[in-house]
Amino acid sequence: MIKPTILRNVLTSVALLCAVCALAQSIERVEPPFWWRGMHNDMLQIMVYGENIARTDVRINHDAVELVATHQLTSPNYQFVDVRIAPGAEATAFDIEFMQGDQVVVSTTYQLRARAQGSAERQGFNSTDVMYLITPDRFANGNPANDEVAGMREGHNRTAGFGRHGGDIEGIRQHLDYIKDMGFTAIWLNPVLENDQEKWSYHGYSTTDYYNVDPRFGTNEEYVRLSNEAASMGIGMIMDIIVNHCGSSHWWMDDPPSDDWINYYQVSPFVNTNHKKETLLDPYAAPGDRERMVKGWFVATMPDLNQRNPFMSTYLIQNSIWWIEYANLTGIRQDTYSYPFKEFMTDWTCAIMDEYPNFNIVGEEWVEDPAMISYWQRGKDNPDGNNSCLPSLMDFPMTMNLHRALREDENWGEGLIRLYRTLSLDYHYPEPDNLVIFPDNHDMSRIFTQVNEDYDLFKMAISYILTMRGIPQIYYGTEILMANPGTDSHGVIRSDFPGGWQGDQVNGFTGQGLSARARESQAFLRKLLTWRKDAQVIHHGDLVHYVPENGVYVYFRMLNEEVVMVVLNKNHRETPLALGRFADHIGNKRFGHDVVAGVSYQLGDQLPLPPKSALILNLTQR
């Protein structure tokens, strides 16, 4: 017979053991999954997710890693662990132990890696670059084996305009030679992180895992390989990042760390943003309108992240820095830049630029008013005192007015004067040379469609973008005149690049099956891009433009003794251009060498302009 005291002790031990077992059986996620020694910011917050992990104590025993604090929020399944990494820490591994009393319930080993040499000084994209924008699902299918991935919600369907077509990271890697040969020096990929949504997941803007590439695109390792191989060819990698929202199937949506992790969480029906960006700057805006703008969901499948939650804020900042360091990035394109809380965007940009002072980030602010866009650029003295560290923005005013200027007849206030007026507003921007300029992108009709498939106007648009101040971006397929006639459907705008799939009858990479006009366009862009690579006068030169007259717009790029004269002629006939008006900038130059056609013009009293043409003339004395 067991004595009562012994029985009580046994039962007490079993009860304690069961209590410990109920706390944390396993760790499901650790984010960031690893970090680096020698970062500018020596603090790191590690989010650990596991059953009842919040009900444990945390222990770290390592000379170079100090446990500063732990945080438990609403859900019992998260611990946020703050550590300080000593300045002289070596690349190492340390254990994070989760304790109940003196007993280790569960532990995880965390890595501190060595940084690549010169990582902090990495050079971001700049005016010497031309970006090639690629929608990964629609460029090239290099690995058909990942078209279908078991357990993922949406499968492969190349016949569906909004379906997944199978393009992937390997397909891009296999065509790096083509990208380099065309003359591009940077690649901006639409998002490649996991989008495990029920449908329309191909575009990548509904993130369901911030630390893993979507397996239908490839693996993290394949993404890093692509970036490193591109870098070895002189091509930088720009990552498309979204901090405003995640996907509705993100793993944390069923168990968020806190009730305020997502704005308007579990509100039915969901609260949609009003998209009224003016409310952010308007001194008279109703507070409710402003709140609806930044807290409302972009669409029903894109929950709005609450960056005012300090743990969410830190999570997003660290995630961006992690990808820069891990994937050897030269830039970030930030989607829907003005939609998150603007105070957070200041913190986010400044944290990144503190780590990487020469880096570049371009924000998407889709409005046509330079006064609104310039508000977000670093160096802007704003009345409300908000000053971000954002270096670059997308120049939507230039894009939209380029479309109008080329389509419209030349009238008072219409036509080429729109381009002149757009540039005249550059005084709003602290750094106009750091704006990203583009004829089109993945969200609007392609430029060949915008100019009604008029090839002469198309060449004029491309010539303008590639000789203007700023950093040009060209959308994949523009070089072969991809278009979306009769529709503005994104599924058509983002059509497959011909030749990217086995069995394609037309191949844009080799030229097989392309029309004569498409081959001509491809050669035109290659020639112009190749010239621009070494054209310091375009990269860094001053800009002077003249008011358009009689359907002709003239501007100059100048650097030291180098002068490039650009002439846009919208007239349908040959037009004589009197040169006396431009004598101050032509100076003693007597010849203009067309950098595309290879012909030379003598600069006398008049310059004969071919009909509907763009001349890019390198001016010389002989």
XYZ file of C-alpha atoms in Angstrom:
622
model
C 0.000 0.000 0.000
C 1.420 3.429 -1.029
C 1.718 5.924 1.807
C -0.479 9.036 1.395
C 2.520 11.386 1.563
C 4.316 9.515 -1.218
C 1.138 9.448 -3.308
C 0.678 13.187 -2.839
C 4.263 13.832 -3.937
C 3.837 11.653 -7.021
C 0.585 13.322 -7.983
C 2.104 16.763 -7.437
C 5.082 15.878 -9.664
C 2.793 14.537 -12.371
C 0.638 17.662 -12.174
C 3.678 19.917 -12.493
C 5.005 17.875 -15.388
C 1.647 18.042 -17.181
C 1.504 21.785 -16.599
C 4.899 22.140 -18.204
C 3.881 19.884 -21.097
C 0.816 22.049 -21.694
C 2.916 25.162 -22.077
C 4.981 24.787 -25.214
C 5.275 21.547 -27.106
C 7.213 23.013 -29.996
C 8.334 26.225 -31.664
C 6.627 26.705 -35.013
C 8.250 29.948 -36.195
C 11.199 32.158 -35.337
C 11.350 35.472 -37.230
C 13.751 36.816 -38.341
C 15.116 33.272 -38.798
C 18.715 34.516 -38.270
C 20.600 37.821 -38.076
C 24.043 39.324 -38.553
C 26.812 40.609 -36.357
C 28.096 44.145 -36.793
C 24.841 45.861 -37.752
C 24.524 49.601 -37.121
C 21.578 48.977 -34.785
C 22.735 46.538 -32.098
C 19.174 45.733 -30.975
C 17.152 42.831 -32.383
C 13.602 41.736 -31.599
C 12.908 38.068 -32.285
C 9.305 36.929 -32.681
C 8.830 33.339 -31.502
C 5.577 31.510 -32.228
C 4.579 28.285 -30.507
C 1.789 26.870 -28.406
C 1.601 28.693 -25.053
C 5.113 30.068 -25.531
C 4.113 33.310 -23.763
C 3.743 31.399 -20.480
C 7.418 30.600 -20.259
C 10.462 32.515 -19.101
C 13.327 33.119 -21.525
C 17.014 32.432 -20.904
C 20.043 33.203 -23.083
C 23.567 32.355 -21.993
C 26.066 33.992 -24.349
C 28.755 36.561 -23.681
C 28.011 38.591 -26.839
C 24.211 38.440 -26.703
C 22.346 40.190 -23.900
C 18.718 39.380 -23.152
C 17.193 42.848 -22.674
C 13.467 42.154 -22.346
C 10.637 39.824 -23.266
C 7.105 40.805 -24.226
C 3.850 38.864 -24.127
C 0.805 40.276 -25.932
C -2.795 39.057 -26.185
C -2.194 35.650 -27.741
C -0.467 33.107 -25.472
C 1.383 31.738 -28.489
C 3.917 34.542 -29.036
C 7.037 35.736 -27.267
C 8.876 38.831 -28.448
C 12.483 38.575 -27.312
C 14.678 41.705 -27.297
C 18.421 41.120 -27.440
C 21.442 43.389 -27.719
C 24.322 42.153 -29.840
C 27.742 43.263 -28.636
C 29.741 45.349 -31.154
C 32.572 42.815 -31.201
C 30.351 39.743 -31.494
C 31.676 37.001 -33.719
C 29.599 34.936 -36.129
C 28.113 32.460 -33.729
C 25.078 30.469 -32.636
C 23.299 30.733 -29.319
C 20.377 28.976 -27.681
C 17.162 30.708 -26.711
C 15.670 28.605 -23.928
C 12.064 28.788 -22.774
C 11.776 27.830 -19.131
C 9.221 26.745 -16.577
C 10.977 27.173 -13.293
C 14.362 25.534 -13.689
C 13.223 23.263 -16.489
C 13.794 23.958 -20.181
C 10.463 23.386 -21.887
C 11.709 24.012 -25.411
C 14.645 25.803 -27.034
C 15.815 27.038 -30.392
C 19.297 27.698 -31.712
C 19.729 31.140 -33.264
C 22.458 32.109 -35.716
C 24.447 35.314 -35.947
C 26.056 35.378 -39.371
C 29.018 37.326 -40.699
C 28.121 40.204 -43.014
C 29.414 40.328 -46.563
C 32.388 42.637 -46.948
C 31.253 46.207 -47.629
C 27.606 45.369 -46.988
C 26.869 48.586 -45.117
C 28.370 50.685 -47.922
C 26.438 48.996 -50.729
C 25.493 51.330 -53.574
C 21.810 51.652 -54.328
C 20.336 52.242 -57.779
C 20.862 55.747 -59.127
C 20.702 57.860 -62.283
C 23.356 55.719 -63.986
C 20.878 52.818 -64.002
C 17.926 51.733 -66.086
C 15.529 49.332 -64.348
C 13.888 46.389 -66.074
C 10.533 45.751 -64.370
C 9.454 42.103 -64.474
C 6.274 40.368 -63.352
C 7.903 37.023 -62.437
C 4.880 34.818 -63.173
C 4.729 36.169 -66.730
C 8.378 36.348 -67.853
C 9.827 32.851 -68.250
C 9.137 29.372 -66.885
C 12.593 28.016 -66.100
C 11.420 25.182 -63.840
C 8.054 23.606 -64.786
C 8.388 21.276 -61.792
C 7.328 24.088 -59.440
C 4.201 25.069 -61.403
C 2.105 22.953 -59.055
C 3.016 22.783 -55.359
C 1.141 20.388 -53.080
C -0.838 22.079 -50.351
C -0.947 25.527 -51.945
C -4.359 27.031 -52.572
C -3.994 28.053 -56.221
C -2.620 25.855 -58.952
C -1.276 26.406 -62.445
C -3.555 27.685 -65.218
C -1.786 29.466 -68.057
C -5.031 30.019 -69.962
C -6.503 32.194 -67.177
C -5.728 35.889 -67.441
C -5.541 36.222 -63.660
C -4.182 32.723 -63.049
C -0.690 31.524 -62.327
C 1.186 30.930 -65.580
C 4.363 29.372 -64.200
C 7.010 32.040 -64.655
C 9.637 31.786 -61.936
C 12.990 32.915 -60.573
C 14.871 30.282 -62.528
C 13.341 31.581 -65.745
C 14.668 35.062 -64.984
C 18.099 33.695 -64.084
C 18.319 31.807 -67.365
C 17.769 35.070 -69.250
C 20.155 37.352 -67.389
C 22.336 37.407 -70.508
C 19.409 38.839 -72.480
C 18.754 41.501 -69.853
C 22.412 42.492 -69.798
C 22.689 42.483 -73.596
C 19.687 44.800 -73.838
C 21.536 47.284 -71.636
C 19.557 47.153 -68.385
C 21.533 47.585 -65.172
C 18.901 46.833 -62.525
C 15.979 44.440 -62.180
C 12.835 45.328 -60.266
C 10.740 42.221 -59.678
C 7.101 42.434 -58.676
C 6.848 40.674 -55.270
C 8.166 37.119 -55.014
C 7.237 36.305 -51.408
C 4.661 33.632 -50.649
C 1.094 34.487 -51.705
C -0.901 31.425 -50.660
C -4.257 32.941 -51.592
C -7.303 31.226 -53.080
C -7.015 33.067 -56.411
C -5.275 35.918 -58.224
C -2.092 35.235 -56.302
C 0.235 35.533 -59.320
C 0.916 39.251 -58.826
C 2.509 38.802 -55.401
C 0.927 41.722 -53.532
C -0.895 39.626 -50.901
C 1.969 38.358 -48.743
C 1.269 35.298 -46.605
C 4.849 34.739 -45.390
C 7.299 37.616 -45.057
C 10.387 35.420 -44.826
C 9.894 32.921 -47.635
C 9.771 33.108 -51.415
C 6.628 31.600 -52.916
C 7.585 28.004 -53.806
C 5.869 28.391 -57.186
C 8.545 31.003 -57.930
C 11.352 29.003 -56.328
C 13.226 29.076 -53.042
C 15.001 31.677 -50.960
C 18.266 30.180 -52.123
C 17.267 30.553 -55.773
C 16.362 34.186 -55.196
C 19.752 34.846 -53.600
C 21.461 33.036 -56.471
C 19.613 35.211 -58.986
C 20.643 38.368 -57.130
C 24.280 37.334 -56.849
C 24.583 36.219 -60.471
C 22.952 39.450 -61.606
C 25.403 41.429 -59.458
C 28.327 39.634 -61.094
C 26.998 40.930 -64.439
C 26.634 44.505 -63.224
C 22.872 44.229 -62.630
C 21.377 45.274 -59.296
C 18.365 43.634 -57.639
C 15.423 45.742 -56.455
C 12.845 44.071 -54.229
C 9.159 45.005 -54.253
C 8.047 45.240 -50.607
C 4.609 45.891 -49.089
C 4.336 47.119 -45.497
C 0.775 48.436 -45.781
C -1.024 45.122 -45.937
C -0.635 41.355 -46.017
C -2.726 38.619 -47.612
C -5.938 37.458 -45.961
C -4.478 33.927 -45.782
C -1.356 35.011 -43.917
C -0.592 32.454 -41.211
C -1.066 34.968 -38.383
C -4.625 35.962 -39.383
C -6.122 33.064 -37.385
C -4.036 33.906 -34.326
C -2.688 37.464 -34.344
C -0.276 38.416 -31.554
C -2.611 41.161 -30.333
C -6.079 42.511 -30.969
C -4.624 45.607 -32.661
C -2.221 43.726 -34.977
C -4.573 44.346 -37.919
C -6.580 47.536 -38.405
C -10.338 46.939 -38.185
C -9.646 43.304 -37.292
C -12.745 41.092 -37.530
C -14.984 43.979 -38.594
C -17.726 42.701 -40.879
C -18.132 43.873 -43.530
C -14.530 44.910 -43.856
C -13.692 48.606 -43.834
C -12.263 49.693 -47.177
C -9.770 52.551 -47.422
C -11.200 55.631 -49.102
C -7.986 56.007 -51.169
C -8.155 59.781 -50.547
C -4.461 60.544 -50.118
C -5.182 64.255 -49.919
C -6.495 63.719 -46.391
C -2.946 62.991 -45.192
C -1.749 66.485 -46.114
C -4.965 68.499 -46.010
C -4.913 70.843 -42.961
C -8.726 70.862 -42.986
C -9.323 67.122 -43.397
C -11.844 65.484 -41.085
C -10.013 63.115 -38.702
C -12.359 60.284 -39.630
C -11.540 60.645 -43.325
C -7.817 60.590 -42.574
C -8.189 57.538 -40.365
C -10.218 55.714 -43.018
C -7.445 56.374 -45.540
C -4.630 54.833 -43.486
C -6.529 52.161 -41.540
C -8.966 50.911 -44.173
C -8.138 47.756 -46.087
C -6.897 48.120 -49.670
C -9.259 45.329 -50.763
C -11.055 42.590 -48.851
C -8.184 40.123 -49.361
C -5.501 42.556 -48.133
C -5.790 43.131 -44.363
C -4.341 46.474 -43.279
C -1.352 46.213 -40.935
C -1.285 48.404 -37.831
C 2.192 49.917 -37.860
C 1.306 51.906 -34.704
C 1.687 48.658 -32.832
C 5.403 48.849 -31.893
C 5.925 45.123 -32.383
C 4.419 45.220 -35.870
C 6.564 48.267 -36.649
C 9.760 46.542 -35.548
C 8.761 43.355 -37.371
C 8.353 45.167 -40.693
C 11.535 47.230 -40.347
C 13.633 44.202 -39.494
C 12.089 42.193 -42.314
C 13.152 44.768 -44.915
C 16.675 44.969 -43.504
C 16.859 41.158 -43.420
C 16.096 40.893 -47.140
C 18.582 43.635 -48.051
C 21.352 41.852 -46.171
C 20.358 38.308 -47.110
C 19.613 38.795 -50.805
C 22.277 41.424 -51.583
C 19.713 44.003 -52.687
C 20.568 47.341 -54.274
C 17.133 48.834 -53.789
C 13.567 48.567 -52.572
C 10.405 49.630 -54.339
C 7.807 50.308 -51.647
C 4.248 49.630 -52.749
C 1.375 51.997 -51.764
C 3.805 54.241 -49.919
C 1.336 56.737 -48.438
C -1.187 54.176 -47.148
C 0.575 53.154 -43.905
C 0.887 55.583 -40.998
C 3.298 58.264 -42.167
C 5.161 58.356 -38.845
C 5.975 54.687 -39.350
C 7.165 55.285 -42.903
C 9.603 57.839 -41.532
C 10.860 55.291 -38.996
C 11.069 52.578 -41.674
C 13.001 54.650 -44.219
C 15.353 56.134 -41.634
C 16.141 52.738 -40.087
C 17.084 51.346 -43.503
C 19.126 54.375 -44.546
C 20.926 54.343 -41.183
C 22.046 50.788 -41.915
C 22.828 51.468 -45.592
C 23.620 55.172 -46.188
C 24.182 54.719 -49.951
C 21.093 52.578 -50.513
C 18.017 53.662 -52.469
C 14.301 53.211 -51.909
C 11.602 54.341 -54.318
C 8.072 54.876 -53.039
C 4.908 54.475 -55.053
C 2.634 57.493 -54.607
C 0.216 57.355 -57.528
C -0.963 60.942 -57.777
C -0.367 63.552 -60.460
C 0.433 66.479 -58.188
C 4.182 67.042 -57.611
C 3.365 68.972 -54.433
C 1.823 65.814 -52.942
C 4.542 63.484 -54.168
C 7.387 65.709 -52.999
C 5.981 65.714 -49.462
C 7.418 62.217 -48.967
C 10.960 62.811 -50.268
C 13.812 63.285 -47.846
C 14.934 66.850 -47.385
C 11.449 68.296 -47.803
C 10.598 70.934 -45.200
C 6.981 70.045 -44.464
C 4.646 72.289 -42.432
C 3.605 69.399 -40.171
C 7.221 68.589 -39.303
C 7.107 65.107 -40.824
C 10.361 64.471 -42.694
C 11.103 60.988 -43.956
C 14.370 59.505 -45.184
C 12.849 58.320 -48.485
C 15.330 59.051 -51.305
C 13.157 58.416 -54.387
C 9.571 58.374 -55.656
C 7.848 57.238 -58.829
C 7.273 60.248 -61.094
C 3.634 59.656 -62.001
C 3.045 63.262 -63.116
C 5.677 62.833 -65.815
C 4.220 59.512 -66.969
C 0.627 60.669 -67.213
C 1.542 63.903 -68.976
C 3.813 62.038 -71.375
C 0.826 59.969 -72.491
C -1.318 63.060 -72.979
C 1.423 65.100 -74.629
C 1.986 62.507 -77.343
C -1.692 61.752 -78.031
C -3.040 65.292 -78.069
C -2.950 67.791 -80.875
C -0.710 70.778 -80.253
C -2.951 73.466 -78.771
C -2.722 76.070 -76.067
C -2.153 74.107 -72.848
C -2.135 70.724 -74.619
C 0.456 68.566 -76.314
C 4.179 68.942 -75.644
C 3.634 71.911 -73.343
C 2.489 69.380 -70.749
C 6.016 67.944 -70.568
C 7.477 71.415 -70.189
C 5.067 72.308 -67.386
C 5.663 69.034 -65.567
C 9.411 69.684 -65.433
C 8.850 73.298 -64.420
C 7.395 71.990 -61.137
C 10.608 70.217 -60.146
C 11.195 72.931 -57.571
C 8.854 70.945 -55.323
C 11.342 68.078 -55.081
C 14.464 68.141 -52.900
C 16.062 65.568 -55.264
C 14.401 65.569 -58.714
C 17.326 63.650 -60.222
C 16.495 60.754 -57.900
C 12.929 60.268 -59.158
C 12.110 57.075 -61.053
C 10.679 57.902 -64.483
C 8.806 55.468 -66.710
C 6.592 55.265 -69.803
C 4.339 52.651 -68.157
C 4.345 49.912 -65.535
C 2.492 46.778 -64.427
C -0.610 48.710 -63.331
C -1.363 50.745 -66.468
C -1.797 50.208 -70.181
C 1.466 49.626 -71.981
C 3.084 52.576 -73.678
C 2.569 51.172 -77.189
C -1.150 51.040 -76.418
C -1.090 54.489 -74.784
C 0.154 56.021 -78.053
C -2.418 54.073 -80.127
C 0.280 51.777 -81.516
C 1.948 54.652 -83.337
C 5.555 53.481 -83.591
C 6.961 56.974 -84.140
C 5.285 58.246 -80.983
C 6.479 55.150 -79.150
C 10.089 55.921 -80.065
C 9.547 59.514 -78.983
C 8.322 58.351 -75.563
C 11.269 56.003 -75.054
C 13.775 58.615 -76.222
C 12.334 61.096 -73.766
C 12.448 58.718 -70.791
C 16.009 57.579 -71.521
C 17.427 61.108 -71.859
C 15.468 62.874 -69.115
C 16.598 63.606 -65.555
C 15.928 60.787 -63.136
C 16.204 56.994 -63.124
C 14.397 55.253 -66.005
C 12.320 52.100 -65.629
C 11.154 49.991 -68.590
C 8.508 47.265 -68.262
C 9.361 43.827 -69.636
C 8.178 43.381 -73.217
C 8.198 47.087 -74.003
C 11.226 46.436 -76.163
C 9.177 44.134 -78.433
C 6.064 46.326 -78.494
C 3.900 44.243 -76.167
C 0.473 45.872 -75.995
C -3.018 45.488 -74.558
C -5.327 46.663 -77.350
C -8.977 47.097 -76.457
C -8.651 46.388 -72.743
C -6.996 47.673 -69.609
C -7.210 44.280 -67.867
C -4.151 43.683 -65.711
C -4.134 40.074 -66.829
C -3.541 41.258 -70.406
C -1.167 44.092 -69.506
C 0.907 41.452 -67.692
C 0.875 38.976 -70.571
C 3.532 36.280 -70.948
C 6.803 37.283 -72.548
C 6.917 35.230 -75.790
C 9.605 32.575 -75.723
C 9.558 32.195 -71.957
C 7.651 28.893 -72.181
C 8.641 25.722 -73.930
C 6.719 25.417 -77.172
C 6.123 29.151 -77.690
C 5.961 29.865 -81.411
C 7.326 33.381 -80.971
C 10.500 34.018 -79.019
C 11.324 37.537 -77.874
C 14.683 36.436 -76.495
C 15.989 35.131 -79.821
C 13.809 37.144 -82.197
C 12.267 34.037 -83.755
C 8.771 34.803 -85.031
C 8.817 38.461 -84.006
C 7.398 40.954 -86.481
C 9.843 43.155 -88.348
C 8.597 46.154 -86.377
C 9.099 44.359 -83.048
C 12.673 43.425 -84.030
C 13.298 47.020 -85.046
C 11.992 48.249 -81.706
C 14.154 45.804 -79.804
C 17.242 46.941 -81.702
C 16.300 50.579 -81.098
C 16.072 50.105 -77.332
C 19.267 48.058 -77.237
C 21.152 50.782 -79.085
C 19.813 53.573 -76.904
C 20.281 51.677 -73.631
C 23.818 50.669 -74.555
C 24.688 54.288 -75.336
C 23.116 55.497 -72.099
C 25.235 53.117 -69.997
C 28.296 55.298 -70.550
C 26.570 58.641 -71.099
C 27.697 60.562 -68.022
C 26.059 63.661 -69.463
C 22.679 61.921 -69.095
C 23.520 60.432 -65.694
C 24.731 63.642 -64.073
C 24.394 66.495 -66.548
C 22.457 69.707 -66.100
C 19.112 70.047 -67.862
C 17.873 73.093 -69.768
C 14.652 73.019 -71.794
C 12.921 75.491 -74.081
C 9.217 76.202 -74.276
C 7.773 73.995 -77.070
C 6.852 75.867 -80.237
C 5.100 74.671 -83.385
C 5.021 71.035 -82.262
C 8.742 70.895 -81.394
C 10.262 70.494 -77.918
C 14.008 70.984 -77.393
C 16.106 70.338 -74.316
C 19.811 69.988 -73.548
C 21.840 67.829 -71.188
C 25.256 69.308 -70.339
C 28.250 68.121 -68.346
C 31.549 70.009 -68.588
C 32.217 70.269 -72.331
C 29.803 67.500 -73.277
C 26.439 68.560 -74.724
C 23.504 66.416 -75.841
C 20.605 68.078 -77.644
C 17.255 66.270 -77.723
C 14.580 67.353 -80.195
C 11.035 65.973 -80.200
C 9.099 66.770 -83.370
C 5.413 65.820 -83.367
C 4.726 67.266 -86.807
C 3.697 64.867 -89.553
C 6.072 66.465 -92.025
C 9.729 67.387 -92.125
C 10.136 70.542 -90.074
C 12.980 73.073 -90.300
C 14.134 74.091 -86.832
C 15.772 77.521 -86.618
C 18.804 77.102 -84.337
C 19.452 80.734 -83.400
C 17.130 80.432 -80.411
C 19.376 77.753 -78.920
C 22.734 79.428 -79.536
C 23.471 79.824 -75.822
C 23.576 76.071 -75.385
C 24.845 74.967 -78.776
C 27.809 77.271 -78.250
C 30.733 76.531 -80.549
C 29.470 73.074 -81.480
C 29.107 72.663 -85.221
C 27.871 69.095 -85.639
C 25.216 66.913 -84.098
C 25.757 63.135 -84.224
C 22.554 61.099 -83.910
C 23.377 58.482 -81.270
C 20.723 56.044 -82.579
C 20.740 56.415 -86.360
C 24.458 57.146 -86.581
C 24.004 60.062 -88.993
C 25.496 63.533 -88.519
C 23.907 66.939 -88.977
C 25.745 70.171 -89.604
C 24.475 72.830 -87.216
C 23.891 75.824 -89.434
C 20.988 78.212 -89.361
C 18.430 75.418 -89.496
C 18.178 71.765 -88.566
C 15.882 69.617 -90.755
C 13.746 67.490 -88.436
C 12.335 64.219 -89.768
C 8.555 63.931 -89.329
C 7.302 62.548 -85.979
C 10.783 61.936 -84.663
C 13.094 62.171 -81.707
C 16.655 63.253 -82.400
C 19.287 62.641 -79.733
C 22.328 64.569 -80.900
C 25.771 64.472 -79.375
C 27.152 67.935 -80.195
C 30.771 68.327 -81.278
C 33.010 70.905 -82.863
C 33.918 68.625 -85.721
